[in-house]
């Protein structure tokens, strides 16, 4: 499944990432990780102290990738609205859900401060990054003066994460798309030409 050029620790991390996304922490057994990675038990425990250690590496990697993907659109050119719109409309596997957001529904991860930390940090970073962009839009007169950057950022993240849940529940990306369109219409820039 993985490239022959990938080291055993990398294969183990990638396998764990995939399995956490598909099955959650409890549903991801060391044996399933080893099978998916094409690695033996000895290899797994040679490179990682155990399942929690490997899961933490996988969660950190997933969080880093989510930040990079978000920053690719949020850090692009354009107005604040265009950047938020690009983030909301970017290509996603909506029916599969968010690999970071899905971790928040896993009781074992939420119960562990160490495993939960990269999830919290990533969602905090995203809200902060979005709030900064909303503030830029306010400073440029692009958005209505009554908007509160932190609240709008929270609404953007809630729309995306809630959209994933609704899409998965219905088996269709339509609910996600409708939520995004609705939020974008609410955020539409102020027309200063009238």
mmCIF file with all atom_site columns, C-alpha atoms in Angstrom:
data_model
loop_
_atom_site.group_PDB
_atom_site.id
_atom_site.type_symbol
_atom_site.label_atom_id
_atom_site.label_alt_id
_atom_site.label_comp_id
_atom_site.label_asym_id
_atom_site.label_entity_id
_atom_site.label_seq_id
_atom_site.pdbx_PDB_ins_code
_atom_site.Cartn_x
_atom_site.Cartn_y
_atom_site.Cartn_z
_atom_site.occupancy
_atom_site.B_iso_or_equiv
_atom_site.pdbx_formal_charge
_atom_site.auth_seq_id
_atom_site.auth_comp_id
_atom_site.auth_asym_id
_atom_site.auth_atom_id
_atom_site.pdbx_PDB_model_num
ATOM 1   C CA . UNK A 1 1   ? 0.000   0.000  0.000  1.00 0.00 ? 1   UNK A CA 1
ATOM 2   C CA . UNK A 1 2   ? 2.843   2.382  0.770  1.00 0.00 ? 2   UNK A CA 1
ATOM 3   C CA . UNK A 1 3   ? 5.867   3.345  -1.245 1.00 0.00 ? 3   UNK A CA 1
ATOM 4   C CA . UNK A 1 4   ? 8.859   1.041  -1.045 1.00 0.00 ? 4   UNK A CA 1
ATOM 5   C CA . UNK A 1 5   ? 10.899  4.145  -0.327 1.00 0.00 ? 5   UNK A CA 1
ATOM 6   C CA . UNK A 1 6   ? 8.955   4.865  2.857  1.00 0.00 ? 6   UNK A CA 1
ATOM 7   C CA . UNK A 1 7   ? 10.681  3.889  6.090  1.00 0.00 ? 7   UNK A CA 1
ATOM 8   C CA . UNK A 1 8   ? 8.986   1.544  8.546  1.00 0.00 ? 8   UNK A CA 1
ATOM 9   C CA . UNK A 1 9   ? 8.197   4.337  11.049 1.00 0.00 ? 9   UNK A CA 1
ATOM 10  C CA . UNK A 1 10  ? 6.664   6.383  8.217  1.00 0.00 ? 10  UNK A CA 1
ATOM 11  C CA . UNK A 1 11  ? 4.549   3.443  7.061  1.00 0.00 ? 11  UNK A CA 1
ATOM 12  C CA . UNK A 1 12  ? 3.370   2.900  10.641 1.00 0.00 ? 12  UNK A CA 1
ATOM 13  C CA . UNK A 1 13  ? 2.441   6.576  11.048 1.00 0.00 ? 13  UNK A CA 1
ATOM 14  C CA . UNK A 1 14  ? 0.598   6.683  7.721  1.00 0.00 ? 14  UNK A CA 1
ATOM 15  C CA . UNK A 1 15  ? -1.255  3.461  8.470  1.00 0.00 ? 15  UNK A CA 1
ATOM 16  C CA . UNK A 1 16  ? -2.271  4.798  11.878 1.00 0.00 ? 16  UNK A CA 1
ATOM 17  C CA . UNK A 1 17  ? -3.468  8.073  10.370 1.00 0.00 ? 17  UNK A CA 1
ATOM 18  C CA . UNK A 1 18  ? -5.690  6.244  7.903  1.00 0.00 ? 18  UNK A CA 1
ATOM 19  C CA . UNK A 1 19  ? -7.069  3.858  10.493 1.00 0.00 ? 19  UNK A CA 1
ATOM 20  C CA . UNK A 1 20  ? -7.775  6.628  13.024 1.00 0.00 ? 20  UNK A CA 1
ATOM 21  C CA . UNK A 1 21  ? -9.717  8.489  10.344 1.00 0.00 ? 21  UNK A CA 1
ATOM 22  C CA . UNK A 1 22  ? -11.683 5.395  9.344  1.00 0.00 ? 22  UNK A CA 1
ATOM 23  C CA . UNK A 1 23  ? -12.146 3.593  12.662 1.00 0.00 ? 23  UNK A CA 1
ATOM 24  C CA . UNK A 1 24  ? -11.210 5.902  15.526 1.00 0.00 ? 24  UNK A CA 1
ATOM 25  C CA . UNK A 1 25  ? -8.754  5.145  18.302 1.00 0.00 ? 25  UNK A CA 1
ATOM 26  C CA . UNK A 1 26  ? -10.567 2.207  19.906 1.00 0.00 ? 26  UNK A CA 1
ATOM 27  C CA . UNK A 1 27  ? -11.215 0.586  16.525 1.00 0.00 ? 27  UNK A CA 1
ATOM 28  C CA . UNK A 1 28  ? -7.553  0.865  15.545 1.00 0.00 ? 28  UNK A CA 1
ATOM 29  C CA . UNK A 1 29  ? -5.716  -2.132 16.913 1.00 0.00 ? 29  UNK A CA 1
ATOM 30  C CA . UNK A 1 30  ? -1.932  -2.541 16.854 1.00 0.00 ? 30  UNK A CA 1
ATOM 31  C CA . UNK A 1 31  ? -2.457  -5.620 14.680 1.00 0.00 ? 31  UNK A CA 1
ATOM 32  C CA . UNK A 1 32  ? -4.494  -3.619 12.126 1.00 0.00 ? 32  UNK A CA 1
ATOM 33  C CA . UNK A 1 33  ? -1.785  -0.944 12.066 1.00 0.00 ? 33  UNK A CA 1
ATOM 34  C CA . UNK A 1 34  ? 0.915   -3.545 11.504 1.00 0.00 ? 34  UNK A CA 1
ATOM 35  C CA . UNK A 1 35  ? -1.063  -5.236 8.729  1.00 0.00 ? 35  UNK A CA 1
ATOM 36  C CA . UNK A 1 36  ? -1.818  -1.957 6.956  1.00 0.00 ? 36  UNK A CA 1
ATOM 37  C CA . UNK A 1 37  ? 1.798   -0.803 7.267  1.00 0.00 ? 37  UNK A CA 1
ATOM 38  C CA . UNK A 1 38  ? 3.269   -4.156 6.285  1.00 0.00 ? 38  UNK A CA 1
ATOM 39  C CA . UNK A 1 39  ? 5.336   -4.132 9.460  1.00 0.00 ? 39  UNK A CA 1
ATOM 40  C CA . UNK A 1 40  ? 5.839   -6.679 12.189 1.00 0.00 ? 40  UNK A CA 1
ATOM 41  C CA . UNK A 1 41  ? 5.079   -6.283 15.867 1.00 0.00 ? 41  UNK A CA 1
ATOM 42  C CA . UNK A 1 42  ? 8.779   -6.015 16.661 1.00 0.00 ? 42  UNK A CA 1
ATOM 43  C CA . UNK A 1 43  ? 9.190   -3.144 14.194 1.00 0.00 ? 43  UNK A CA 1
ATOM 44  C CA . UNK A 1 44  ? 6.260   -1.261 15.666 1.00 0.00 ? 44  UNK A CA 1
ATOM 45  C CA . UNK A 1 45  ? 7.509   -1.535 19.228 1.00 0.00 ? 45  UNK A CA 1
ATOM 46  C CA . UNK A 1 46  ? 11.092  -0.840 18.176 1.00 0.00 ? 46  UNK A CA 1
ATOM 47  C CA . UNK A 1 47  ? 10.077  2.573  16.795 1.00 0.00 ? 47  UNK A CA 1
ATOM 48  C CA . UNK A 1 48  ? 7.192   3.487  19.129 1.00 0.00 ? 48  UNK A CA 1
ATOM 49  C CA . UNK A 1 49  ? 6.578   2.888  22.844 1.00 0.00 ? 49  UNK A CA 1
ATOM 50  C CA . UNK A 1 50  ? 3.082   1.603  22.064 1.00 0.00 ? 50  UNK A CA 1
ATOM 51  C CA . UNK A 1 51  ? -0.199  2.473  20.447 1.00 0.00 ? 51  UNK A CA 1
ATOM 52  C CA . UNK A 1 52  ? -0.611  5.832  22.291 1.00 0.00 ? 52  UNK A CA 1
ATOM 53  C CA . UNK A 1 53  ? 2.869   6.956  21.193 1.00 0.00 ? 53  UNK A CA 1
ATOM 54  C CA . UNK A 1 54  ? 2.224   5.953  17.586 1.00 0.00 ? 54  UNK A CA 1
ATOM 55  C CA . UNK A 1 55  ? -1.249  7.533  17.646 1.00 0.00 ? 55  UNK A CA 1
ATOM 56  C CA . UNK A 1 56  ? 0.239   10.792 18.937 1.00 0.00 ? 56  UNK A CA 1
ATOM 57  C CA . UNK A 1 57  ? 2.729   10.864 16.043 1.00 0.00 ? 57  UNK A CA 1
ATOM 58  C CA . UNK A 1 58  ? -0.107  10.169 13.601 1.00 0.00 ? 58  UNK A CA 1
ATOM 59  C CA . UNK A 1 59  ? -2.378  12.834 15.113 1.00 0.00 ? 59  UNK A CA 1
ATOM 60  C CA . UNK A 1 60  ? 0.422   15.397 15.015 1.00 0.00 ? 60  UNK A CA 1
ATOM 61  C CA . UNK A 1 61  ? 1.077   14.610 11.360 1.00 0.00 ? 61  UNK A CA 1
ATOM 62  C CA . UNK A 1 62  ? -2.614  14.898 10.507 1.00 0.00 ? 62  UNK A CA 1
ATOM 63  C CA . UNK A 1 63  ? -2.831  18.218 12.366 1.00 0.00 ? 63  UNK A CA 1
ATOM 64  C CA . UNK A 1 64  ? 0.235   19.563 10.528 1.00 0.00 ? 64  UNK A CA 1
ATOM 65  C CA . UNK A 1 65  ? -1.269  18.606 7.170  1.00 0.00 ? 65  UNK A CA 1
ATOM 66  C CA . UNK A 1 66  ? -4.589  20.221 8.054  1.00 0.00 ? 66  UNK A CA 1
ATOM 67  C CA . UNK A 1 67  ? -2.808  23.453 8.981  1.00 0.00 ? 67  UNK A CA 1
ATOM 68  C CA . UNK A 1 68  ? -0.786  23.402 5.762  1.00 0.00 ? 68  UNK A CA 1
ATOM 69  C CA . UNK A 1 69  ? -3.898  22.809 3.630  1.00 0.00 ? 69  UNK A CA 1
ATOM 70  C CA . UNK A 1 70  ? -5.775  25.607 5.403  1.00 0.00 ? 70  UNK A CA 1
ATOM 71  C CA . UNK A 1 71  ? -2.843  27.992 5.134  1.00 0.00 ? 71  UNK A CA 1
ATOM 72  C CA . UNK A 1 72  ? -2.507  27.290 1.407  1.00 0.00 ? 72  UNK A CA 1
ATOM 73  C CA . UNK A 1 73  ? -5.878  28.965 0.862  1.00 0.00 ? 73  UNK A CA 1
ATOM 74  C CA . UNK A 1 74  ? -5.994  31.392 3.776  1.00 0.00 ? 74  UNK A CA 1
ATOM 75  C CA . UNK A 1 75  ? -2.509  32.692 3.033  1.00 0.00 ? 75  UNK A CA 1
ATOM 76  C CA . UNK A 1 76  ? -3.205  33.183 -0.663 1.00 0.00 ? 76  UNK A CA 1
ATOM 77  C CA . UNK A 1 77  ? -3.875  36.466 -2.371 1.00 0.00 ? 77  UNK A CA 1
ATOM 78  C CA . UNK A 1 78  ? -7.132  38.312 -2.509 1.00 0.00 ? 78  UNK A CA 1
ATOM 79  C CA . UNK A 1 79  ? -9.495  40.049 -0.183 1.00 0.00 ? 79  UNK A CA 1
ATOM 80  C CA . UNK A 1 80  ? -10.425 38.667 3.220  1.00 0.00 ? 80  UNK A CA 1
ATOM 81  C CA . UNK A 1 81  ? -13.728 37.403 1.802  1.00 0.00 ? 81  UNK A CA 1
ATOM 82  C CA . UNK A 1 82  ? -12.001 35.752 -1.157 1.00 0.00 ? 82  UNK A CA 1
ATOM 83  C CA . UNK A 1 83  ? -9.545  33.959 1.139  1.00 0.00 ? 83  UNK A CA 1
ATOM 84  C CA . UNK A 1 84  ? -12.275 32.747 3.495  1.00 0.00 ? 84  UNK A CA 1
ATOM 85  C CA . UNK A 1 85  ? -14.323 31.712 0.481  1.00 0.00 ? 85  UNK A CA 1
ATOM 86  C CA . UNK A 1 86  ? -11.349 29.812 -0.980 1.00 0.00 ? 86  UNK A CA 1
ATOM 87  C CA . UNK A 1 87  ? -10.940 27.994 2.341  1.00 0.00 ? 87  UNK A CA 1
ATOM 88  C CA . UNK A 1 88  ? -14.624 27.068 2.525  1.00 0.00 ? 88  UNK A CA 1
ATOM 89  C CA . UNK A 1 89  ? -14.865 26.006 -1.114 1.00 0.00 ? 89  UNK A CA 1
ATOM 90  C CA . UNK A 1 90  ? -11.584 24.095 -1.395 1.00 0.00 ? 90  UNK A CA 1
ATOM 91  C CA . UNK A 1 91  ? -11.579 20.444 -2.449 1.00 0.00 ? 91  UNK A CA 1
ATOM 92  C CA . UNK A 1 92  ? -12.532 18.134 0.427  1.00 0.00 ? 92  UNK A CA 1
ATOM 93  C CA . UNK A 1 93  ? -13.580 14.534 0.869  1.00 0.00 ? 93  UNK A CA 1
ATOM 94  C CA . UNK A 1 94  ? -16.772 15.716 2.575  1.00 0.00 ? 94  UNK A CA 1
ATOM 95  C CA . UNK A 1 95  ? -18.348 12.305 3.082  1.00 0.00 ? 95  UNK A CA 1
ATOM 96  C CA . UNK A 1 96  ? -15.239 11.007 4.769  1.00 0.00 ? 96  UNK A CA 1
ATOM 97  C CA . UNK A 1 97  ? -15.218 13.870 7.247  1.00 0.00 ? 97  UNK A CA 1
ATOM 98  C CA . UNK A 1 98  ? -12.394 15.910 8.696  1.00 0.00 ? 98  UNK A CA 1
ATOM 99  C CA . UNK A 1 99  ? -9.473  13.790 9.903  1.00 0.00 ? 99  UNK A CA 1
ATOM 100 C CA . UNK A 1 100 ? -8.895  16.200 12.807 1.00 0.00 ? 100 UNK A CA 1
ATOM 101 C CA . UNK A 1 101 ? -12.526 16.999 13.572 1.00 0.00 ? 101 UNK A CA 1
ATOM 102 C CA . UNK A 1 102 ? -13.434 13.308 13.699 1.00 0.00 ? 102 UNK A CA 1
ATOM 103 C CA . UNK A 1 103 ? -10.899 12.846 16.487 1.00 0.00 ? 103 UNK A CA 1
ATOM 104 C CA . UNK A 1 104 ? -13.001 15.116 18.711 1.00 0.00 ? 104 UNK A CA 1
ATOM 105 C CA . UNK A 1 105 ? -15.721 12.465 18.666 1.00 0.00 ? 105 UNK A CA 1
ATOM 106 C CA . UNK A 1 106 ? -13.382 9.760  19.925 1.00 0.00 ? 106 UNK A CA 1
ATOM 107 C CA . UNK A 1 107 ? -13.775 9.385  23.714 1.00 0.00 ? 107 UNK A CA 1
ATOM 108 C CA . UNK A 1 108 ? -10.302 7.845  24.134 1.00 0.00 ? 108 UNK A CA 1
ATOM 109 C CA . UNK A 1 109 ? -8.639  10.823 22.451 1.00 0.00 ? 109 UNK A CA 1
ATOM 110 C CA . UNK A 1 110 ? -10.707 13.396 24.309 1.00 0.00 ? 110 UNK A CA 1
ATOM 111 C CA . UNK A 1 111 ? -9.937  11.641 27.616 1.00 0.00 ? 111 UNK A CA 1
ATOM 112 C CA . UNK A 1 112 ? -6.188  11.898 26.972 1.00 0.00 ? 112 UNK A CA 1
ATOM 113 C CA . UNK A 1 113 ? -4.745  15.401 27.360 1.00 0.00 ? 113 UNK A CA 1
ATOM 114 C CA . UNK A 1 114 ? -1.685  14.330 25.372 1.00 0.00 ? 114 UNK A CA 1
ATOM 115 C CA . UNK A 1 115 ? -3.627  12.905 22.406 1.00 0.00 ? 115 UNK A CA 1
ATOM 116 C CA . UNK A 1 116 ? -6.155  15.757 22.474 1.00 0.00 ? 116 UNK A CA 1
ATOM 117 C CA . UNK A 1 117 ? -3.503  18.516 22.528 1.00 0.00 ? 117 UNK A CA 1
ATOM 118 C CA . UNK A 1 118 ? -2.666  18.533 18.777 1.00 0.00 ? 118 UNK A CA 1
ATOM 119 C CA . UNK A 1 119 ? -6.391  18.574 17.980 1.00 0.00 ? 119 UNK A CA 1
ATOM 120 C CA . UNK A 1 120 ? -7.040  21.524 20.318 1.00 0.00 ? 120 UNK A CA 1
ATOM 121 C CA . UNK A 1 121 ? -3.965  23.378 19.065 1.00 0.00 ? 121 UNK A CA 1
ATOM 122 C CA . UNK A 1 122 ? -4.978  22.940 15.437 1.00 0.00 ? 122 UNK A CA 1
ATOM 123 C CA . UNK A 1 123 ? -8.556  24.097 15.930 1.00 0.00 ? 123 UNK A CA 1
ATOM 124 C CA . UNK A 1 124 ? -7.330  27.044 18.053 1.00 0.00 ? 124 UNK A CA 1
ATOM 125 C CA . UNK A 1 125 ? -4.817  27.942 15.342 1.00 0.00 ? 125 UNK A CA 1
ATOM 126 C CA . UNK A 1 126 ? -7.518  27.792 12.661 1.00 0.00 ? 126 UNK A CA 1
ATOM 127 C CA . UNK A 1 127 ? -9.901  30.000 14.627 1.00 0.00 ? 127 UNK A CA 1
ATOM 128 C CA . UNK A 1 128 ? -7.095  32.466 15.314 1.00 0.00 ? 128 UNK A CA 1
ATOM 129 C CA . UNK A 1 129 ? -6.001  32.537 11.669 1.00 0.00 ? 129 UNK A CA 1
ATOM 130 C CA . UNK A 1 130 ? -9.569  33.103 10.482 1.00 0.00 ? 130 UNK A CA 1
ATOM 131 C CA . UNK A 1 131 ? -10.157 35.805 13.110 1.00 0.00 ? 131 UNK A CA 1
ATOM 132 C CA . UNK A 1 132 ? -7.068  37.632 11.837 1.00 0.00 ? 132 UNK A CA 1
ATOM 133 C CA . UNK A 1 133 ? -8.394  37.542 8.285  1.00 0.00 ? 133 UNK A CA 1
ATOM 134 C CA . UNK A 1 134 ? -11.812 38.792 9.393  1.00 0.00 ? 134 UNK A CA 1
ATOM 135 C CA . UNK A 1 135 ? -10.062 41.640 11.234 1.00 0.00 ? 135 UNK A CA 1
ATOM 136 C CA . UNK A 1 136 ? -8.186  42.482 8.025  1.00 0.00 ? 136 UNK A CA 1
ATOM 137 C CA . UNK A 1 137 ? -11.544 42.605 6.222  1.00 0.00 ? 137 UNK A CA 1
ATOM 138 C CA . UNK A 1 138 ? -12.971 44.879 8.910  1.00 0.00 ? 138 UNK A CA 1
ATOM 139 C CA . UNK A 1 139 ? -9.919  47.149 8.727  1.00 0.00 ? 139 UNK A CA 1
ATOM 140 C CA . UNK A 1 140 ? -10.360 47.420 4.949  1.00 0.00 ? 140 UNK A CA 1
ATOM 141 C CA . UNK A 1 141 ? -14.070 48.173 5.273  1.00 0.00 ? 141 UNK A CA 1
ATOM 142 C CA . UNK A 1 142 ? -14.915 44.946 3.504  1.00 0.00 ? 142 UNK A CA 1
ATOM 143 C CA . UNK A 1 143 ? -17.192 43.550 6.235  1.00 0.00 ? 143 UNK A CA 1
ATOM 144 C CA . UNK A 1 144 ? -19.961 45.089 8.323  1.00 0.00 ? 144 UNK A CA 1
ATOM 145 C CA . UNK A 1 145 ? -18.507 46.932 11.290 1.00 0.00 ? 145 UNK A CA 1
ATOM 146 C CA . UNK A 1 146 ? -20.629 44.921 13.741 1.00 0.00 ? 146 UNK A CA 1
ATOM 147 C CA . UNK A 1 147 ? -18.822 41.638 13.075 1.00 0.00 ? 147 UNK A CA 1
ATOM 148 C CA . UNK A 1 148 ? -16.685 40.176 15.869 1.00 0.00 ? 148 UNK A CA 1
ATOM 149 C CA . UNK A 1 149 ? -13.651 38.406 14.348 1.00 0.00 ? 149 UNK A CA 1
ATOM 150 C CA . UNK A 1 150 ? -13.452 35.598 16.917 1.00 0.00 ? 150 UNK A CA 1
ATOM 151 C CA . UNK A 1 151 ? -17.173 34.859 16.616 1.00 0.00 ? 151 UNK A CA 1
ATOM 152 C CA . UNK A 1 152 ? -17.043 34.793 12.807 1.00 0.00 ? 152 UNK A CA 1
ATOM 153 C CA . UNK A 1 153 ? -13.987 32.522 12.957 1.00 0.00 ? 153 UNK A CA 1
ATOM 154 C CA . UNK A 1 154 ? -15.860 30.181 15.291 1.00 0.00 ? 154 UNK A CA 1
ATOM 155 C CA . UNK A 1 155 ? -18.839 30.209 12.901 1.00 0.00 ? 155 UNK A CA 1
ATOM 156 C CA . UNK A 1 156 ? -16.605 29.316 9.941  1.00 0.00 ? 156 UNK A CA 1
ATOM 157 C CA . UNK A 1 157 ? -15.052 26.380 11.793 1.00 0.00 ? 157 UNK A CA 1
ATOM 158 C CA . UNK A 1 158 ? -18.463 25.274 13.098 1.00 0.00 ? 158 UNK A CA 1
ATOM 159 C CA . UNK A 1 159 ? -19.913 25.432 9.580  1.00 0.00 ? 159 UNK A CA 1
ATOM 160 C CA . UNK A 1 160 ? -17.148 23.242 8.187  1.00 0.00 ? 160 UNK A CA 1
ATOM 161 C CA . UNK A 1 161 ? -17.162 20.716 11.025 1.00 0.00 ? 161 UNK A CA 1
ATOM 162 C CA . UNK A 1 162 ? -20.964 20.643 11.268 1.00 0.00 ? 162 UNK A CA 1
ATOM 163 C CA . UNK A 1 163 ? -21.194 20.389 7.497  1.00 0.00 ? 163 UNK A CA 1
ATOM 164 C CA . UNK A 1 164 ? -19.073 17.252 7.587  1.00 0.00 ? 164 UNK A CA 1
ATOM 165 C CA . UNK A 1 165 ? -21.373 15.701 10.179 1.00 0.00 ? 165 UNK A CA 1
ATOM 166 C CA . UNK A 1 166 ? -24.545 16.559 8.250  1.00 0.00 ? 166 UNK A CA 1
ATOM 167 C CA . UNK A 1 167 ? -23.075 15.323 4.972  1.00 0.00 ? 167 UNK A CA 1
ATOM 168 C CA . UNK A 1 168 ? -21.996 12.026 6.524  1.00 0.00 ? 168 UNK A CA 1
ATOM 169 C CA . UNK A 1 169 ? -25.399 11.586 8.166  1.00 0.00 ? 169 UNK A CA 1
ATOM 170 C CA . UNK A 1 170 ? -27.246 12.120 4.887  1.00 0.00 ? 170 UNK A CA 1
ATOM 171 C CA . UNK A 1 171 ? -24.710 10.373 2.673  1.00 0.00 ? 171 UNK A CA 1
ATOM 172 C CA . UNK A 1 172 ? -24.537 13.442 0.459  1.00 0.00 ? 172 UNK A CA 1
ATOM 173 C CA . UNK A 1 173 ? -22.269 16.514 0.314  1.00 0.00 ? 173 UNK A CA 1
ATOM 174 C CA . UNK A 1 174 ? -25.346 18.701 -0.272 1.00 0.00 ? 174 UNK A CA 1
ATOM 175 C CA . UNK A 1 175 ? -25.713 19.642 3.414  1.00 0.00 ? 175 UNK A CA 1
ATOM 176 C CA . UNK A 1 176 ? -22.057 20.694 3.591  1.00 0.00 ? 176 UNK A CA 1
ATOM 177 C CA . UNK A 1 177 ? -22.370 22.738 0.414  1.00 0.00 ? 177 UNK A CA 1
ATOM 178 C CA . UNK A 1 178 ? -25.577 24.414 1.607  1.00 0.00 ? 178 UNK A CA 1
ATOM 179 C CA . UNK A 1 179 ? -23.962 25.430 4.901  1.00 0.00 ? 179 UNK A CA 1
ATOM 180 C CA . UNK A 1 180 ? -20.966 26.898 3.096  1.00 0.00 ? 180 UNK A CA 1
ATOM 181 C CA . UNK A 1 181 ? -23.157 28.827 0.636  1.00 0.00 ? 181 UNK A CA 1
ATOM 182 C CA . UNK A 1 182 ? -25.274 30.148 3.504  1.00 0.00 ? 182 UNK A CA 1
ATOM 183 C CA . UNK A 1 183 ? -22.284 31.342 5.486  1.00 0.00 ? 183 UNK A CA 1
ATOM 184 C CA . UNK A 1 184 ? -20.713 32.980 2.442  1.00 0.00 ? 184 UNK A CA 1
ATOM 185 C CA . UNK A 1 185 ? -23.939 34.846 1.717  1.00 0.00 ? 185 UNK A CA 1
ATOM 186 C CA . UNK A 1 186 ? -23.969 36.143 5.302  1.00 0.00 ? 186 UNK A CA 1
ATOM 187 C CA . UNK A 1 187 ? -20.342 37.240 5.028  1.00 0.00 ? 187 UNK A CA 1
ATOM 188 C CA . UNK A 1 188 ? -20.716 38.856 1.599  1.00 0.00 ? 188 UNK A CA 1
ATOM 189 C CA . UNK A 1 189 ? -18.744 42.102 1.560  1.00 0.00 ? 189 UNK A CA 1
ATOM 190 C CA . UNK A 1 190 ? -20.444 45.419 2.143  1.00 0.00 ? 190 UNK A CA 1
ATOM 191 C CA . UNK A 1 191 ? -21.234 47.233 -1.093 1.00 0.00 ? 191 UNK A CA 1
ATOM 192 C CA . UNK A 1 192 ? -19.719 50.698 -0.588 1.00 0.00 ? 192 UNK A CA 1
ATOM 193 C CA . UNK A 1 193 ? -20.575 51.944 -4.082 1.00 0.00 ? 193 UNK A CA 1
ATOM 194 C CA . UNK A 1 194 ? -24.244 52.641 -3.269 1.00 0.00 ? 194 UNK A CA 1
#
